[in-house]
Coordinates of C-alpha atoms in Angstrom, one line a residue:
M839 CA -58.5 23.2 -8.1
I840 CA -59.6 23.9 -4.5
G841 CA -63.3 24.3 -4.0
L842 CA -64.5 26.7 -1.3
I843 CA -67.9 26.4 0.3
S844 CA -69.6 28.4 3.1
A845 CA -73.0 28.9 4.6
T846 CA -72.6 32.0 6.8
S847 CA -71.2 35.5 6.5
A848 CA -68.2 34.4 8.7
G849 CA -67.6 31.5 6.3
Q850 CA -67.9 33.8 3.4
R851 CA -65.2 36.0 4.8
G852 CA -63.0 32.9 5.2
C853 CA -63.6 32.1 1.5
E854 CA -62.7 35.6 0.5
H855 CA -59.4 35.4 2.5
L856 CA -58.4 32.2 0.8
A857 CA -59.4 33.4 -2.6
A858 CA -57.3 36.5 -2.1
A859 CA -54.3 34.4 -1.0
W860 CA -54.6 31.8 -3.7
P861 CA -56.3 33.5 -6.7
D862 CA -55.3 31.0 -9.3
E863 CA -56.0 27.9 -7.2
V864 CA -59.6 28.3 -5.9
R865 CA -63.2 28.3 -7.0
V866 CA -66.0 29.6 -4.8
Y867 CA -69.2 27.5 -4.9
D868 CA -72.4 29.4 -4.2
G869 CA -76.0 28.3 -3.9
P870 CA -77.5 25.7 -1.6
V871 CA -74.8 24.0 0.5
R872 CA -75.7 20.4 -0.4
E873 CA -75.6 21.2 -4.1
A874 CA -72.4 23.2 -3.8
V875 CA -70.6 20.4 -1.9
G876 CA -71.7 17.9 -4.5
R877 CA -70.5 20.0 -7.4
A878 CA -67.2 20.8 -5.7
F879 CA -66.6 17.1 -4.7
A880 CA -67.0 16.1 -8.4
E881 CA -65.0 18.9 -9.9
C882 CA -62.1 19.7 -7.5
E883 CA -59.0 17.9 -6.2
Q884 CA -59.6 19.5 -2.7
L885 CA -62.3 21.2 -0.7
V886 CA -62.3 23.7 2.1
C887 CA -65.7 23.8 3.8
F888 CA -66.5 26.6 6.3
L889 CA -69.1 24.3 8.0
A890 CA -69.4 22.2 11.1
T891 CA -67.5 18.9 10.8
G892 CA -70.6 16.8 11.5
A893 CA -72.5 18.6 8.7
V894 CA -69.7 18.0 6.2
V895 CA -69.5 14.3 7.2
R896 CA -73.2 13.9 6.4
L897 CA -72.9 15.9 3.1
I898 CA -69.9 13.9 1.7
A899 CA -70.8 10.5 3.0
P900 CA -73.0 9.6 -0.1
L901 CA -70.3 10.9 -2.4
L902 CA -67.4 8.8 -1.2
R903 CA -65.9 6.5 -3.9
G904 CA -62.5 5.4 -2.7
K905 CA -59.3 6.5 -1.0
D906 CA -57.5 6.8 -4.2
T907 CA -60.1 9.0 -6.0
D908 CA -61.8 11.1 -3.3
P909 CA -60.6 14.7 -2.9
G910 CA -59.0 16.0 0.2
V911 CA -61.5 17.8 2.5
V912 CA -60.7 20.4 5.2
T913 CA -63.3 21.9 7.4
V914 CA -63.0 25.2 9.2
D915 CA -65.2 26.2 12.2
E916 CA -67.3 29.3 12.4
T917 CA -64.8 31.3 14.4
H918 CA -61.9 30.2 12.3
Q919 CA -60.0 28.7 15.2
H920 CA -59.3 25.3 13.6
A921 CA -58.6 23.9 10.1
I922 CA -59.4 20.2 10.3
A923 CA -58.1 17.6 7.8
L924 CA -61.2 15.5 7.5
L925 CA -60.8 13.3 4.5
G926 CA -57.8 12.3 2.3
G927 CA -55.0 13.4 4.7
H928 CA -52.3 11.9 2.6
G929 CA -53.7 10.9 -0.8
G930 CA -55.9 13.9 -1.1
G931 CA -53.4 16.3 0.4
A932 CA -55.8 17.4 3.2
N933 CA -53.1 17.5 5.8
E934 CA -50.9 19.9 3.8
L935 CA -54.0 21.9 2.9
A936 CA -55.0 22.2 6.5
Q937 CA -51.6 23.7 7.3
R938 CA -51.9 26.1 4.4
V939 CA -55.4 27.2 5.5
A940 CA -54.1 27.7 9.0
D941 CA -51.2 29.8 7.7
V942 CA -53.6 32.2 5.9
L943 CA -56.3 32.4 8.5
G944 CA -54.1 32.3 11.6
C945 CA -55.8 29.3 13.1
R946 CA -54.6 25.9 14.2
P947 CA -54.3 22.9 11.9
V948 CA -55.9 19.7 13.3
I949 CA -54.4 16.5 11.7
S950 CA -55.2 13.1 13.0
T951 CA -53.4 10.9 10.6
A952 CA -51.3 8.5 12.8
T953 CA -48.0 9.1 11.1
D954 CA -48.3 12.8 11.0
A955 CA -49.4 13.0 14.6
A956 CA -46.4 10.9 15.6
G957 CA -44.0 13.0 13.5
V958 CA -43.2 10.0 11.2
P959 CA -43.2 10.4 7.4
G960 CA -46.1 8.5 5.8
L961 CA -44.7 5.8 3.4
D962 CA -47.2 7.1 0.8
M963 CA -46.0 10.7 1.3
L964 CA -42.3 10.3 0.5
G965 CA -42.8 11.5 -3.1
W966 CA -42.0 8.1 -4.7
P967 CA -44.3 5.3 -5.8
V968 CA -45.0 2.8 -3.1
E969 CA -46.1 -0.8 -3.4
G970 CA -46.9 -3.6 -1.0
A971 CA -48.2 -3.8 2.6
V972 CA -48.2 -0.1 3.4
A973 CA -50.7 -0.3 6.3
A974 CA -48.9 -3.2 7.9
V975 CA -45.5 -1.7 7.7
S976 CA -46.7 1.7 8.8
R977 CA -48.3 0.1 11.8
A978 CA -45.1 -1.6 12.7
I979 CA -43.2 1.6 12.4
L980 CA -45.6 3.4 14.6
D981 CA -45.7 0.6 17.2
G982 CA -41.9 0.7 17.4
D983 CA -41.5 -2.8 16.1
P984 CA -38.3 -3.6 14.3
V985 CA -38.4 -2.8 10.5
R986 CA -35.6 -3.7 8.2
L987 CA -34.5 -0.9 5.8
D988 CA -32.9 -2.3 2.7
T989 CA -31.3 0.0 0.1
P990 CA -29.4 -2.4 -2.2
H991 CA -28.5 0.3 -4.8
G992 CA -27.1 2.9 -2.4
V993 CA -28.3 5.5 0.1
H994 CA -31.2 7.7 -1.1
P995 CA -32.1 11.1 0.3
L996 CA -35.1 10.1 2.4
P997 CA -36.5 12.0 5.4
A998 CA -35.6 10.8 8.8
L999 CA -37.1 7.4 9.7
P1000 CA -37.6 6.4 13.4
P1001 CA -34.8 4.5 15.2
N1002 CA -36.7 1.2 14.8
V1003 CA -36.2 1.3 11.0
T1004 CA -32.6 0.5 10.3
A1005 CA -30.5 -1.6 7.9
A1006 CA -29.1 -3.5 10.9
T1007 CA -32.5 -4.7 12.0
D1008 CA -33.3 -8.4 11.6
S1009 CA -37.1 -8.5 10.9
D1010 CA -39.7 -10.0 8.7
V1011 CA -41.1 -6.5 8.2
S1012 CA -39.2 -4.7 5.6
L1013 CA -39.0 -1.3 3.7
I1014 CA -37.0 -1.9 0.5
V1015 CA -35.9 1.0 -1.7
T1016 CA -35.4 -0.6 -5.1
D1017 CA -36.1 -0.2 -8.8
R1018 CA -36.1 -4.0 -9.2
V1019 CA -39.1 -6.4 -9.4
T1020 CA -38.3 -9.0 -6.8
D1021 CA -40.1 -11.9 -4.9
A1022 CA -40.6 -9.3 -2.1
D1023 CA -43.2 -7.6 -4.2
T1024 CA -45.8 -10.0 -2.9
A1025 CA -44.5 -10.5 0.7
A1026 CA -47.0 -9.8 3.4
G1027 CA -44.7 -7.6 5.5
T1028 CA -42.9 -5.7 2.8
V1029 CA -43.2 -2.3 1.3
L1030 CA -41.2 -1.4 -1.9
L1031 CA -40.4 2.2 -2.4
R1032 CA -39.6 3.0 -6.1
P1033 CA -36.9 5.6 -6.4
P1034 CA -36.7 7.7 -9.6
S1035 CA -33.4 5.9 -10.6
L1036 CA -33.9 4.7 -14.2
V1037 CA -33.4 6.5 -17.5
V1038 CA -34.4 5.0 -20.8
G1039 CA -32.4 6.1 -23.8
V1040 CA -34.5 6.0 -26.9
G1041 CA -33.7 6.2 -30.6
G1042 CA -36.2 5.9 -33.5
S1043 CA -36.6 6.2 -37.2
R1044 CA -38.7 9.0 -38.6
G1045 CA -42.4 8.4 -38.0
V1046 CA -41.8 5.8 -35.2
P1047 CA -45.2 5.1 -33.5
A1048 CA -45.5 5.8 -29.8
D1049 CA -47.0 2.4 -29.2
E1050 CA -43.8 0.8 -30.7
V1051 CA -41.6 2.9 -28.4
L1052 CA -43.7 2.0 -25.3
T1053 CA -43.9 -1.7 -26.1
L1054 CA -40.1 -1.8 -26.5
I1055 CA -39.5 0.1 -23.2
G1056 CA -41.9 -2.2 -21.4
S1057 CA -40.3 -5.4 -22.7
A1058 CA -36.8 -4.0 -21.9
L1059 CA -37.7 -3.3 -18.3
A1060 CA -39.6 -6.5 -17.8
D1061 CA -36.8 -8.7 -19.2
A1062 CA -34.3 -7.0 -16.9
G1063 CA -36.6 -7.3 -13.8
L1064 CA -36.9 -3.5 -13.5
S1065 CA -40.0 -1.6 -12.3
P1066 CA -41.5 0.9 -14.8
R1067 CA -42.5 3.0 -11.8
S1068 CA -38.8 3.9 -11.3
V1069 CA -38.4 5.4 -14.8
A1070 CA -37.5 9.1 -14.2
A1071 CA -37.0 10.2 -17.8
L1072 CA -36.6 9.3 -21.4
A1073 CA -33.5 10.6 -23.2
T1074 CA -32.5 10.9 -26.9
V1075 CA -30.5 13.0 -29.3
D1076 CA -31.4 16.6 -30.1
A1077 CA -32.4 15.6 -33.7
K1078 CA -35.2 13.5 -32.2
A1079 CA -36.5 16.2 -29.8
D1080 CA -39.6 16.7 -31.9
E1081 CA -40.1 13.1 -33.0
A1082 CA -43.9 12.7 -32.4
G1083 CA -43.7 9.1 -31.3
I1084 CA -40.9 9.6 -28.8
V1085 CA -42.5 12.8 -27.4
E1086 CA -45.9 11.0 -27.0
A1087 CA -44.2 8.1 -25.3
A1088 CA -42.7 10.4 -22.7
E1089 CA -46.0 12.1 -22.2
R1090 CA -47.9 8.8 -21.7
L1091 CA -45.3 7.7 -19.2
G1092 CA -45.5 11.0 -17.4
V1093 CA -41.8 11.7 -17.5
P1094 CA -39.6 14.4 -19.1
L1095 CA -37.8 13.9 -22.4
L1096 CA -34.2 14.9 -22.1
T1097 CA -32.2 15.6 -25.2
Y1098 CA -28.4 15.9 -25.9
T1099 CA -26.3 17.1 -28.8
A1100 CA -24.8 14.5 -31.2
D1101 CA -21.3 15.7 -30.2
R1102 CA -22.1 15.1 -26.5
L1103 CA -23.4 11.6 -27.2
A1104 CA -20.5 10.8 -29.6
G1105 CA -18.1 11.4 -26.7
I1106 CA -19.6 8.7 -24.5
D1107 CA -18.1 5.2 -24.6
V1108 CA -20.8 2.6 -25.3
P1109 CA -20.7 -1.2 -25.7
N1110 CA -22.7 -1.2 -29.0
P1111 CA -21.8 1.7 -31.4
S1112 CA -23.2 1.6 -34.9
D1113 CA -22.6 3.2 -38.2
A1114 CA -26.3 3.7 -38.9
P1115 CA -27.0 6.4 -36.3
L1116 CA -23.6 8.0 -37.0
A1117 CA -24.7 8.5 -40.6
A1118 CA -28.2 9.6 -39.7
V1119 CA -27.7 12.0 -36.7
G1120 CA -23.9 12.3 -36.2
T1121 CA -23.3 10.0 -33.3
P1122 CA -22.5 6.2 -33.2
S1123 CA -25.0 5.7 -30.4
V1124 CA -28.3 7.3 -29.5
A1125 CA -30.1 4.9 -27.0
E1126 CA -27.1 3.8 -24.9
A1127 CA -25.3 7.1 -25.0
A1128 CA -28.4 9.1 -24.2
A1129 CA -29.2 6.8 -21.3
L1130 CA -25.7 7.2 -19.9
A1131 CA -25.7 11.0 -20.5
A1132 CA -28.8 11.3 -18.4
A1133 CA -27.3 9.1 -15.6
P1134 CA -23.9 10.6 -15.0
G1135 CA -21.7 8.2 -12.9
G1136 CA -24.4 5.5 -13.3
E1137 CA -24.4 2.1 -15.0
L1138 CA -25.9 0.7 -18.1
L1139 CA -28.4 -2.0 -17.0
V1140 CA -29.9 -2.9 -20.4
P1141 CA -27.8 -2.6 -23.6
K1142 CA -29.3 -1.4 -26.8
R1143 CA -32.2 -3.5 -28.1
K1144 CA -34.5 -3.1 -31.1
S1145 CA -38.2 -3.2 -31.2
A1146 CA -39.9 -6.2 -32.7
P1147 CA -43.2 -5.1 -34.4
Q1148 CA -45.5 -7.7 -35.8
E1149 CA -45.3 -6.1 -39.2
G1150 CA -42.6 -4.0 -40.9
P1151 CA -39.0 -3.2 -39.9
A1152 CA -37.9 -2.3 -36.4
M1153 CA -38.2 1.5 -35.9
A1154 CA -37.1 2.0 -32.3
T1155 CA -34.1 1.3 -30.1
A1156 CA -33.9 1.5 -26.3
A1157 CA -31.3 1.1 -23.5
V1158 CA -31.7 1.5 -19.7
A1159 CA -29.3 3.1 -17.3
R1160 CA -29.5 3.5 -13.5
R1161 CA -28.6 6.8 -12.0
R1162 CA -26.3 7.0 -9.1
P1163 CA -28.3 8.2 -6.0
R1164 CA -27.8 11.9 -5.5
G1165 CA -27.7 13.4 -2.0
R1166 CA -29.6 16.6 -1.2
L1167 CA -28.2 19.6 0.6
S1168 CA -30.7 22.2 1.8
V1169 CA -29.3 25.4 3.2
V1170 CA -31.9 26.8 5.5
G1171 CA -32.2 30.2 7.0
L1172 CA -34.1 30.1 10.4
G1173 CA -34.8 33.8 10.6
P1174 CA -33.8 36.1 13.5
G1175 CA -35.0 33.7 16.3
A1176 CA -38.8 34.1 16.8
R1177 CA -40.6 30.9 15.9
D1178 CA -43.3 32.8 13.9
L1179 CA -40.6 34.2 11.7
L1180 CA -39.5 30.8 10.6
T1181 CA -40.9 30.3 7.1
P1182 CA -43.2 27.4 6.2
R1183 CA -40.7 26.4 3.6
A1184 CA -37.9 26.2 6.2
R1185 CA -40.2 24.0 8.4
E1186 CA -40.8 21.6 5.5
E1187 CA -37.1 21.3 4.8
L1188 CA -36.3 20.6 8.4
R1189 CA -38.8 17.7 8.4
R1190 CA -37.6 16.5 5.0
A1191 CA -34.0 16.1 6.2
S1192 CA -32.5 13.0 7.8
V1193 CA -29.4 14.9 8.9
I1194 CA -29.2 18.3 10.5
V1195 CA -25.9 20.2 10.6
G1196 CA -25.6 23.5 12.5
L1197 CA -24.4 25.6 15.4
D1198 CA -25.6 24.1 18.7
Q1199 CA -27.6 27.2 19.7
Y1200 CA -29.4 27.2 16.4
V1201 CA -30.2 23.5 16.6
D1202 CA -31.7 24.2 20.0
Q1203 CA -34.2 26.6 18.4
I1204 CA -35.7 24.0 16.1
R1205 CA -35.0 20.7 17.8
D1206 CA -38.7 20.1 18.6
L1207 CA -39.6 20.4 14.9
L1208 CA -37.4 17.5 13.8
R1209 CA -38.7 14.1 13.0
P1210 CA -37.9 11.1 15.3
G1211 CA -34.7 9.5 14.1
T1212 CA -33.1 12.7 12.7
R1213 CA -29.4 12.6 13.1
I1214 CA -28.0 15.9 14.5
L1215 CA -24.4 17.0 13.9
E1216 CA -23.9 20.2 16.0
S1217 CA -20.8 22.2 16.9
G1218 CA -19.9 25.4 18.6
L1219 CA -18.9 28.9 17.5
G1220 CA -16.0 29.2 15.1
A1221 CA -16.5 25.9 13.3
E1222 CA -18.3 27.3 10.2
E1223 CA -16.0 25.8 7.6
E1224 CA -16.0 22.4 9.4
R1225 CA -19.9 22.4 9.5
A1226 CA -20.0 23.3 5.8
R1227 CA -17.6 20.4 4.9
T1228 CA -19.6 18.0 7.1
A1229 CA -22.9 18.9 5.5
V1230 CA -21.5 18.5 2.0
E1231 CA -19.9 15.1 2.9
Q1232 CA -23.2 13.9 4.3
A1233 CA -25.0 14.9 1.2
R1234 CA -22.3 13.2 -1.0
A1235 CA -23.0 10.0 1.0
G1236 CA -26.6 10.2 -0.3
H1237 CA -28.4 11.7 2.7
A1238 CA -31.0 14.5 2.8
V1239 CA -29.1 17.2 4.7
A1240 CA -30.3 20.5 6.1
L1241 CA -27.5 22.9 7.0
I1242 CA -29.0 25.6 9.2
G1243 CA -28.1 29.2 10.0
S1244 CA -29.8 32.2 11.5
G1245 CA -31.4 34.9 9.5
D1246 CA -30.9 34.2 5.8
A1247 CA -28.3 31.4 5.2
G1248 CA -26.9 33.4 2.3
V1249 CA -26.2 36.6 4.3
Y1250 CA -23.0 36.3 6.4
A1251 CA -24.0 32.7 7.1
M1252 CA -23.5 29.1 6.0
A1253 CA -24.5 29.2 2.3
S1254 CA -21.2 30.6 1.1
P1255 CA -18.8 28.1 2.7
A1256 CA -21.1 25.2 1.9
L1257 CA -21.5 26.1 -1.8
A1258 CA -17.8 26.7 -2.0
E1259 CA -17.4 23.0 -1.1
A1260 CA -20.2 21.6 -3.1
A1261 CA -19.7 20.2 -6.6
D1262 CA -22.4 19.2 -9.1
D1263 CA -22.6 15.7 -7.7
I1264 CA -25.3 16.7 -5.2
D1265 CA -28.6 18.6 -5.4
V1266 CA -28.6 21.9 -3.6
V1267 CA -31.7 23.8 -2.4
G1268 CA -31.6 27.3 -0.8
V1269 CA -34.3 28.3 1.6
P1270 CA -34.4 32.0 2.3
G1271 CA -35.0 33.4 5.8
V1272 CA -35.8 36.8 7.4
T1273 CA -32.4 38.5 7.8
A1274 CA -31.3 40.4 11.0
A1275 CA -31.3 43.6 9.0
L1276 CA -34.9 43.2 7.9
A1277 CA -36.1 42.1 11.4
A1278 CA -34.4 45.1 12.9
A1279 CA -35.7 47.5 10.3
A1280 CA -39.3 46.3 11.0
I1281 CA -38.8 47.1 14.7
L1282 CA -37.2 50.5 14.0
G1283 CA -39.9 51.6 11.5
A1284 CA -38.9 52.1 7.9
P1285 CA -35.2 52.9 7.8
L1286 CA -34.5 51.0 4.6
G1287 CA -36.9 52.9 2.4
H1288 CA -34.2 53.9 -0.1
D1289 CA -30.9 52.4 -1.3
H1290 CA -29.0 50.6 1.5
V1291 CA -26.1 48.4 2.1
S1292 CA -25.0 45.8 4.8
I1293 CA -21.4 45.8 6.0
S1294 CA -19.9 43.4 8.5
L1295 CA -17.4 45.1 10.9
S1296 CA -15.8 41.8 11.8
D1297 CA -12.2 41.8 10.6
L1298 CA -11.8 38.1 11.3
H1299 CA -12.5 37.2 7.7
T1300 CA -12.0 40.5 6.0
P1301 CA -9.0 42.9 6.4
W1302 CA -9.9 46.2 8.1
D1303 CA -8.6 48.3 5.2
V1304 CA -11.2 46.6 2.9
I1305 CA -14.0 47.2 5.4
E1306 CA -12.9 50.8 5.8
R1307 CA -12.9 51.4 2.1
R1308 CA -16.5 50.0 1.9
V1309 CA -17.7 52.2 4.7
R1310 CA -16.2 55.3 3.1
A1311 CA -17.9 54.4 -0.2
A1312 CA -21.2 54.0 1.5
A1313 CA -20.7 57.3 3.3
E1314 CA -19.8 59.2 0.2
S1315 CA -22.7 57.7 -1.8
D1316 CA -25.3 58.5 0.9
L1317 CA -26.4 54.9 1.4
I1318 CA -28.2 53.7 4.4
V1319 CA -25.9 51.3 6.2
T1320 CA -26.7 48.3 8.4
F1321 CA -23.7 47.1 10.4
Y1322 CA -23.5 43.4 11.2
N1323 CA -21.1 42.1 13.9
P1324 CA -20.6 45.6 15.1
R1325 CA -18.8 45.1 18.4
S1326 CA -17.5 42.4 20.7
R1327 CA -15.3 42.4 23.8
G1328 CA -12.3 41.7 21.6
R1329 CA -13.3 44.2 18.9
D1330 CA -14.4 47.5 20.5
W1331 CA -12.9 50.2 18.2
Q1332 CA -14.3 49.3 14.8
L1333 CA -17.8 50.6 15.3
P1334 CA -16.7 54.1 16.6
K1335 CA -14.3 54.3 13.6
A1336 CA -17.0 53.4 11.1
L1337 CA -19.4 55.9 12.7
S1338 CA -16.7 58.6 12.4
L1339 CA -16.3 57.8 8.7
L1340 CA -20.0 58.2 8.1
A1341 CA -20.1 61.4 10.2
E1342 CA -17.8 63.0 7.7
H1343 CA -20.7 63.1 5.3
R1344 CA -23.8 63.2 7.6
E1345 CA -25.1 65.6 10.2
P1346 CA -24.6 64.7 13.9
G1347 CA -28.4 64.4 14.2
T1348 CA -28.7 61.7 11.5
P1349 CA -30.9 58.9 13.0
V1350 CA -29.3 55.6 14.1
G1351 CA -31.3 52.6 15.0
V1352 CA -30.0 50.0 17.5
V1353 CA -31.7 46.6 17.9
H1354 CA -30.4 44.0 20.2
A1355 CA -31.6 40.4 19.8
A1356 CA -34.3 41.2 17.2
S1357 CA -37.5 39.1 17.7
R1358 CA -36.1 37.2 20.7
P1359 CA -37.3 37.4 24.3
D1360 CA -34.5 39.8 25.4
E1361 CA -35.1 42.2 22.4
R1362 CA -34.5 45.9 23.0
S1363 CA -34.3 48.8 20.6
E1364 CA -33.8 52.5 20.4
V1365 CA -33.6 55.3 17.8
T1366 CA -30.8 57.7 18.5
T1367 CA -28.3 59.7 16.5
I1368 CA -24.8 59.4 15.3
A1369 CA -23.7 61.9 17.9
A1370 CA -25.7 60.4 20.8
L1371 CA -25.1 56.7 20.2
D1372 CA -23.6 54.9 23.2
V1373 CA -21.5 52.2 21.6
T1374 CA -21.1 50.4 24.8
T1375 CA -24.7 49.2 24.5
V1376 CA -23.8 47.4 21.3
D1377 CA -22.7 43.7 21.1
M1378 CA -22.5 40.9 18.6
V1379 CA -26.3 40.2 18.6
T1380 CA -27.0 43.8 17.9
V1381 CA -27.8 45.4 14.5
V1382 CA -26.9 49.0 14.0
T1383 CA -28.6 50.9 11.1
V1384 CA -27.4 54.4 10.2
G1385 CA -29.7 56.5 8.1
N1386 CA -28.8 58.6 5.1
T1387 CA -29.2 62.4 4.7
A1388 CA -33.0 61.9 4.0
T1389 CA -33.7 59.7 7.1
R1390 CA -35.8 61.3 9.8
N1391 CA -37.1 60.4 13.3
V1392 CA -40.9 60.5 13.0
A1393 CA -42.8 59.8 16.2
G1394 CA -39.9 57.8 17.6
R1395 CA -39.6 55.8 14.4
M1396 CA -36.8 55.8 11.9
V1397 CA -38.1 56.6 8.5
T1398 CA -36.3 57.0 5.2
P1399 CA -38.5 58.5 2.4
R1400 CA -38.5 56.6 -0.9
G1401 CA -37.4 59.8 -2.8
Y1402 CA -35.3 62.9 -2.4
R1403 CA -37.8 65.3 -4.0
W1404 CA -38.8 66.9 -0.7
Q1405 CA -35.3 68.0 0.0
A1406 CA -35.4 70.2 -3.1

């Protein structure tokens, strides 16, 4: 919960804005400010105080308990110009909260955490448990000192790290990504990052206690030298999905419980099959098979072992498998070009990636947003399939990859060729963007107020007879049409032909909107008609929107009513 505190009418308006934007996340604290801050500090994970920074410092100073327990605190000035991450930038999430507040109020986030200011990912903000000399290693990274990166179990999809952090570096300062407990755990210049790489397969008799399951898991991990902080899930057979002790064990570990059918588990080769589970639940292995099922392509690190309670028979079995690291492919739409139309989610994905793949001119748009050390693989026009293959290959190699495109990556852009190449051996994330059609429509007025369709007039990928059939169908069904790729120096006849097809079903005065370079510095637009459109003003960065029989020019804007009732 986010606590909101204010002392003035301007602050109250700020609270109201945030409460409207995040209705399920916030609680407004009224009454005397000192008491409100005290209650919110005790009850909430984060605070936004519409107060002077100095006042907030004095108010929270007696309340501070420790870095790991204090809430994140953001202050906003009286005129709502700055959102300042004051306390708990990383652990309390204040840095992220300051950015969220800024997005709602239209102000500037102020973040002073050293790693964030330098564009370097904080070691405690990578999303995985971290142990060791975090402050010392972070300081070395920021100072540009050599830091050795050690990933003994394969490449993991981490954000970009600065050039001074490499596997080739010879240094006493180390960042080790491992699920193993090693001598380095206590080294003065070492940080251990615990990836979510381990899966524990669990079997149990009816009524098995959660404590017995947890004790067995703990001993299995300890004996194998594995960190419990790398356990990503427990796994078992469907028949044990509601076994209370197993369910409670997963809850107490804070991990999901994955379940598989007996037939699925019976088809997995294991080193220690048994007749007992075959008779009980229909598979010769539960623990080993479930662990391997939840770690496709991985390896069994700890074979099946039984619990050893002080009294009574053993009621639990466990086995541990290591998942093969999975790369991550994010397909990111950058919007039509203006920086303020790049979504916050797209920004996050760009900074989460260690590899950027894209058209050179699109890379130039976002180069300043990338973290130091980001590897950029750019190419020119006409290499779409090559870029898609490159992005998938990099993800298969274990990297965090962002494949970028303009507008929305799924609309005439890079998502289709990339996903045609991607199998289920990588994680794929789609990040929507503002399409050219939507950006142009906002400039023109409201041309897409009723049913509409987008059609590309480029016959480089689609035969013209198919394009023509689609244009005819749109014309006959009275759909509003947005033409992408309408005209180039080598393709100058397709747009006039398409307009002539539409004109067979629409009056010459039907409004047509033309937008060149929507949202970019050289943007220009006009609302004309089918009969009056000068096609020579149209090029490949132009979007042409043709209205339907209901579309009208209203005060120079292109407007399509939401219904047809007025025509009757």
